[in-house]
CSV table of C-alpha atoms and ligand atoms in Angstrom, one decimal:
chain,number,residue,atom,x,y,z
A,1,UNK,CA,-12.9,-95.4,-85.4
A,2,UNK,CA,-13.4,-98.2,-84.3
A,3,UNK,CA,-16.7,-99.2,-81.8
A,4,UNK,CA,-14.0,-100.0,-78.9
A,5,UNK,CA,-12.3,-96.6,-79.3
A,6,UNK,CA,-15.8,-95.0,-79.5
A,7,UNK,CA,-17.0,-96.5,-76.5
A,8,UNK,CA,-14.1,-95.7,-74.2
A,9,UNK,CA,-14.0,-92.0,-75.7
A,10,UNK,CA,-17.4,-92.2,-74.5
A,11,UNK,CA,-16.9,-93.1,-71.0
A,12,UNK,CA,-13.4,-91.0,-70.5
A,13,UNK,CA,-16.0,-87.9,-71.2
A,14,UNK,CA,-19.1,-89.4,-69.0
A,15,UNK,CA,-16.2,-89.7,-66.3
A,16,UNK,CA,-15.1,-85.9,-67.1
A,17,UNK,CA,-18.6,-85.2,-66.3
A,18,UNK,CA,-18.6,-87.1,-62.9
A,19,UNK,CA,-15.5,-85.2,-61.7
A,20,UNK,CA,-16.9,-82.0,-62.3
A,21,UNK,CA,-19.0,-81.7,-59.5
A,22,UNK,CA,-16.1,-83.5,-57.0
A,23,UNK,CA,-16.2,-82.2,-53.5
A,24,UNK,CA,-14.1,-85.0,-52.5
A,25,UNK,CA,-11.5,-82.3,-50.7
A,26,UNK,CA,-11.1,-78.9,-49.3
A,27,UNK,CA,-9.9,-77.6,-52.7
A,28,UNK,CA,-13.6,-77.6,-54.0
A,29,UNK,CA,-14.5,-74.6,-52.3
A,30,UNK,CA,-11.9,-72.2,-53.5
A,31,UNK,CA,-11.9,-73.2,-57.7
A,32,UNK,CA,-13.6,-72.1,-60.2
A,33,UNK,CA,-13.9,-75.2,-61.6
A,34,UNK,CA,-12.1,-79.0,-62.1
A,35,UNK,CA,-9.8,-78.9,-64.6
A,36,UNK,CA,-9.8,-82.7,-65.8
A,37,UNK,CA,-7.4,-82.4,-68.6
A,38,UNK,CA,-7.5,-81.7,-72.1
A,39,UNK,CA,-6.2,-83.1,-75.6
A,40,UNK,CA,-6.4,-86.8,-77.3
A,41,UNK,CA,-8.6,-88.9,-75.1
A,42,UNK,CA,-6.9,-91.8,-77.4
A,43,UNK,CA,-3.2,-90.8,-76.5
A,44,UNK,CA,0.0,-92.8,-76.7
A,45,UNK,CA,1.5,-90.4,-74.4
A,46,UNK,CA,0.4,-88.6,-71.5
A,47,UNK,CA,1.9,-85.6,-68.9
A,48,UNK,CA,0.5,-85.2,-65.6
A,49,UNK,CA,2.1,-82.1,-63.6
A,50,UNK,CA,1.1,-80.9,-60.8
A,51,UNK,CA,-2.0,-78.8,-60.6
A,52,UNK,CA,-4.2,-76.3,-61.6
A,53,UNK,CA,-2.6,-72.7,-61.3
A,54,UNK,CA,-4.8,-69.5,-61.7
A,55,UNK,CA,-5.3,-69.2,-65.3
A,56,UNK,CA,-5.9,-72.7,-65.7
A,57,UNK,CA,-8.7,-72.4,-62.6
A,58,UNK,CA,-10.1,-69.4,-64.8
A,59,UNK,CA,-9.9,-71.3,-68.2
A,60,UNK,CA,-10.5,-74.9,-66.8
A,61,UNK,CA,-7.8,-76.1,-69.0
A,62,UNK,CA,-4.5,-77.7,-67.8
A,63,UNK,CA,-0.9,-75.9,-68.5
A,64,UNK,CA,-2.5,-72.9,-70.7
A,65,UNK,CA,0.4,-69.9,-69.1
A,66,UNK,CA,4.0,-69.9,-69.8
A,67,UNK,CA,4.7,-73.3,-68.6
A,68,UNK,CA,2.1,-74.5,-70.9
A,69,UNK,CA,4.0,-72.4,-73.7
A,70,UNK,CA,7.2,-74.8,-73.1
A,71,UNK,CA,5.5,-77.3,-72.5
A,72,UNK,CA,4.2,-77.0,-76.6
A,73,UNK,CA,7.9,-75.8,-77.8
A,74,UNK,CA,9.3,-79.1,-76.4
A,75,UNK,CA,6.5,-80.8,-78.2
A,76,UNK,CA,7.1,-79.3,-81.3
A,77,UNK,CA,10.6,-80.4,-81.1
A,78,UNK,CA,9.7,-83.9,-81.2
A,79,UNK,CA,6.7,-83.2,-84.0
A,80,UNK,CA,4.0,-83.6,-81.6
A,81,UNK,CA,0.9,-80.9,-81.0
A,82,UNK,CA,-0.6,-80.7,-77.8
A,83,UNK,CA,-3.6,-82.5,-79.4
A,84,UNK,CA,-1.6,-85.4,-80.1
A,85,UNK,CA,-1.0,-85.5,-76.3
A,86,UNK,CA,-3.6,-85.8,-72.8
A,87,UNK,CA,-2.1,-83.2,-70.7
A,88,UNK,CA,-3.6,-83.1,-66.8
A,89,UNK,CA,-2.5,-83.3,-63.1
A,90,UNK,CA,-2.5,-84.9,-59.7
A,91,UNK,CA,-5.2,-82.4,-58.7
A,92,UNK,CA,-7.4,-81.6,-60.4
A,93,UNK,CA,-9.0,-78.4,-58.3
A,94,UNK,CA,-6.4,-75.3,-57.8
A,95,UNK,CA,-5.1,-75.2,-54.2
A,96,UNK,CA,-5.1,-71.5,-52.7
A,97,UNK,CA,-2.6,-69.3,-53.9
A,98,UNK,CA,-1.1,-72.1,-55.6
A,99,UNK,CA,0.7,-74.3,-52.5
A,100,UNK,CA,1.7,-77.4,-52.9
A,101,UNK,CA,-1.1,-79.9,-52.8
A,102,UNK,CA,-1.4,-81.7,-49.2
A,103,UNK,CA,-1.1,-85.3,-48.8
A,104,UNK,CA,-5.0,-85.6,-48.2
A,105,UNK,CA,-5.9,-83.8,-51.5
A,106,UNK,CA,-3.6,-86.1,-53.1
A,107,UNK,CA,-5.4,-89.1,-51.7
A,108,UNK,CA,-9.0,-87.7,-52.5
A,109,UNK,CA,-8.1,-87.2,-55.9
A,110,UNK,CA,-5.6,-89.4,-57.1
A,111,UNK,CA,-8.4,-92.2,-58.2
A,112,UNK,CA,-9.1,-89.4,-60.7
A,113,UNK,CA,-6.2,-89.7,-62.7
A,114,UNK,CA,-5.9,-93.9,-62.0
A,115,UNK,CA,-9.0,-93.8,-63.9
A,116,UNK,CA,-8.2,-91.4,-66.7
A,117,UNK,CA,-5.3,-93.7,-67.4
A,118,UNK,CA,-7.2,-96.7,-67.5
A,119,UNK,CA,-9.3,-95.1,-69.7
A,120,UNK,CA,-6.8,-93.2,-71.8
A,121,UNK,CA,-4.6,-96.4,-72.1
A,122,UNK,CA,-1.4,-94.4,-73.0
A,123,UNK,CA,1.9,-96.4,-73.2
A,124,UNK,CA,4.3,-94.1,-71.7
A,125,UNK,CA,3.1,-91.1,-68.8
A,126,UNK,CA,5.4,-88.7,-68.6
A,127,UNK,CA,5.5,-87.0,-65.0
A,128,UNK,CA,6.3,-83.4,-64.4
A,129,UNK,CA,7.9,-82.7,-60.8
A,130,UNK,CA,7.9,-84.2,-57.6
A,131,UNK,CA,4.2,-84.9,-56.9
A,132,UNK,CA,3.2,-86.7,-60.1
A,133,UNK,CA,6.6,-88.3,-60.0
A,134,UNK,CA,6.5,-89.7,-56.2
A,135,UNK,CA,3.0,-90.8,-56.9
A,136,UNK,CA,2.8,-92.5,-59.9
A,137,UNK,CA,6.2,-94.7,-58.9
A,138,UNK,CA,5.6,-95.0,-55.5
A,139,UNK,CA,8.8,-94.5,-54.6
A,140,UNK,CA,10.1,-91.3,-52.4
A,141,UNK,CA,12.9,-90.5,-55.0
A,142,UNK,CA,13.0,-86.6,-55.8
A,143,UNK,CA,13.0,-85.7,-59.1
A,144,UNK,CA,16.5,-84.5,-59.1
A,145,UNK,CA,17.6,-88.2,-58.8
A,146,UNK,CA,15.1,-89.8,-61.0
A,147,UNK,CA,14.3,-87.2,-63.9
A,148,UNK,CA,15.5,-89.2,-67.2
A,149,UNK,CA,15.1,-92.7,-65.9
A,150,UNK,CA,12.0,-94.7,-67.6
A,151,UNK,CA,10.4,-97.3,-65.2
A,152,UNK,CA,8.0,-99.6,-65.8
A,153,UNK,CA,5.0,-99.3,-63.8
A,154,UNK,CA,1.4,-100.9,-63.3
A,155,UNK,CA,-1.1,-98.0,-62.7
A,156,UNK,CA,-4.4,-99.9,-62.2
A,157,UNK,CA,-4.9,-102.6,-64.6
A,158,UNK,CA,-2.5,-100.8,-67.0
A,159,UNK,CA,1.5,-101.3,-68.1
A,160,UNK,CA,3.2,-98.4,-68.4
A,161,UNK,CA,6.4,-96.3,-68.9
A,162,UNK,CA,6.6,-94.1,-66.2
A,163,UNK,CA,9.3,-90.8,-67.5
A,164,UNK,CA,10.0,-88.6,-65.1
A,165,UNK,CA,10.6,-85.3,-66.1
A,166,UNK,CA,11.3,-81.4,-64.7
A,167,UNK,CA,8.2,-79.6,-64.3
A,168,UNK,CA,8.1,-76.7,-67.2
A,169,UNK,CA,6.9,-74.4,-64.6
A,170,UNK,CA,10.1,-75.0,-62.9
A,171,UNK,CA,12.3,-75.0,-66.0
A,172,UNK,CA,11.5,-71.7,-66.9
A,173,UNK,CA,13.6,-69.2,-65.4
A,174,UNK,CA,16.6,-72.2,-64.5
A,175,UNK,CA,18.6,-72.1,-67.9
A,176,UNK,CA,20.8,-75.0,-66.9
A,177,UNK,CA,17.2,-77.2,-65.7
A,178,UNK,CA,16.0,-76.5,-68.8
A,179,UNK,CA,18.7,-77.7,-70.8
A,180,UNK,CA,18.3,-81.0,-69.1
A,181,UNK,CA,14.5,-80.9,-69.3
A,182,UNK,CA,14.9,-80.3,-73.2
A,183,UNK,CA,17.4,-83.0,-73.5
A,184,UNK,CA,15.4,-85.7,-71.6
A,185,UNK,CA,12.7,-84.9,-73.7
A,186,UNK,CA,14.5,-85.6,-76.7
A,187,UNK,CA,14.5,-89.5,-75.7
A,188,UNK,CA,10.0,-89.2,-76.4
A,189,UNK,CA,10.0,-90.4,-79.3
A,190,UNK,CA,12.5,-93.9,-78.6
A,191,UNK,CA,10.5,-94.7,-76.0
A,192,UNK,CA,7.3,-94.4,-77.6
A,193,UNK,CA,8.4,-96.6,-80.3
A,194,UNK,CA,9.2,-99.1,-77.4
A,195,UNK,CA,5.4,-99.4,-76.6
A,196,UNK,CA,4.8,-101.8,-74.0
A,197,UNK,CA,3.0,-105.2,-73.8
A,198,UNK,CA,-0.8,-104.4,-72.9
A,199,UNK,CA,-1.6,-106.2,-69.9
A,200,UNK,CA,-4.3,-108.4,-71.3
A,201,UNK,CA,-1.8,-110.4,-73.9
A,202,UNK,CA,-5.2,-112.6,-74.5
A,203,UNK,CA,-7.0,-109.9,-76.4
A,204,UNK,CA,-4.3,-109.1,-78.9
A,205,UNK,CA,-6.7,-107.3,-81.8
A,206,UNK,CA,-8.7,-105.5,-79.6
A,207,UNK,CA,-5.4,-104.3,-77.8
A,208,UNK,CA,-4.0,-103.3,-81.9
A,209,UNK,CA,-6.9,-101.4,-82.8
A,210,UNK,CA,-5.7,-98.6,-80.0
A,211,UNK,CA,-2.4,-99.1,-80.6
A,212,UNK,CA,-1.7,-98.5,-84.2
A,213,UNK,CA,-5.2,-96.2,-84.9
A,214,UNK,CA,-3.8,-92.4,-85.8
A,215,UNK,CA,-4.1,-90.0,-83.0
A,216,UNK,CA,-7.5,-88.2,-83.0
A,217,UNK,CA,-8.5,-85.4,-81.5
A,218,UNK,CA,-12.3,-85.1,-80.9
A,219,UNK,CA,-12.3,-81.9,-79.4
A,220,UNK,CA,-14.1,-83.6,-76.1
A,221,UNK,CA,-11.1,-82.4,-73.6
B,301,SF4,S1,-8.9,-81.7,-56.0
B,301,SF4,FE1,-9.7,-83.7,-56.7
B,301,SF4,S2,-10.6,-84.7,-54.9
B,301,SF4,FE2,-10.4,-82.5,-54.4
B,301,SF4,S3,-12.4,-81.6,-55.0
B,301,SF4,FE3,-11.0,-81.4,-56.8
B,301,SF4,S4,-11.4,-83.2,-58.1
B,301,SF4,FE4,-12.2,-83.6,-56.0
């Protein structure tokens, strides 16, 4: 690794820290904890759903129920782990008897995951439902309209591939949205080998160390 990839690591888990004490919104006096997100702090590809449900406010990890289960089936359809992956969501705190989040929460927190992809640097997010979709492209679109349809998107200072995609949690128990879910899924892998152009074109061997480096899972998330 190199003493880039070391140093970002580094400050994605010092920013972990930071968040863990948020009391930004409301939703900090109901949780049992922040769930920041979990797997390769390095990743190419990241999810972000929705928020924290109960078992993930108990185990302060992100999609560990029965969504989280599909979630690693589709994975392992496309030969990828969840530790090849950096899995979180638009809150990070579990609203009360699981609600939607309110547009406030998602105003408090949402310089949470702007900063997790800055430091994450992945080249394609993949959003899960309507509240990481609408966010991340700014647009009002449902994800019934745009589920399937890569955009390009800056998030910060950082190019990506926006994907929208069904949330698992949805999918579940809707046979004919998970046959779509599983079948927009299927296009990962083509446009992960489309990586983007980095934003910073005048750095290009720093920018190559992240890109073509293995995926590593530290165990920090
Ligand atoms: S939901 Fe986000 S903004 Fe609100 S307390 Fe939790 S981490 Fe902070």
């Amino acid at each position: 690794m190199s003493a880039v990839r070391v140093e970002q690591v580094g400050k994605l888990q010092a920013y972990a820290d930071s968040v863990a004490g948020c009391t930004r919104c409301r939703l900090a006096q109901g949780r049992t904890q922040v769930v920041f997100g979990s797997g390769n702090p390095r990743a190419d590809l990241m999810f972000v759903g929705e928020a924290p449900g109960f078992h993930e406010d108990k185990q302060g990890l992100p999609f560990v129920g029965q969504a989280g289960k599909l979630l690693e089936r589709l994975l392992a359809g496309i030969g990828m782990a969840r530790a090849d992956v950096f899995i979180c969501n638009v809150l990070k705190c579990r609203p009360p008897g699981n609600r939607d989040p309110q547009p406030d929460e998602i105003e408090a927190c949402e310089s949470h995951l702007f900063k997790q992809i800055e430091l994450i640097e992945p080249t394609v997010v993949a959003t899960l439902g309507n509240f990481a979709t609408k966010l991340l492209s700014g647009r009002p679109l449902g994800i019934t309209r745009v589920h399937g349809q890569e955009q390009e998107a800056t998030i910060g200072s950082r190019n990506v591939l926006l994907y929208p995609l069904y949330h698992p949690a949805a999918a579940l128990y809707t046979p004919a949205m998970l046959k779509v879910l599983e079948s927009d899924f299927a296009r990962l892998p083509e446009l992960l080998g489309r990586a983007l152009v980095p934003v910073a074109p005048t750095e290009p061997e720093l920018t190559l160390v992240g890109a073509t480096q293995p995926a590593e899972q530290l165990g920090l998330f």
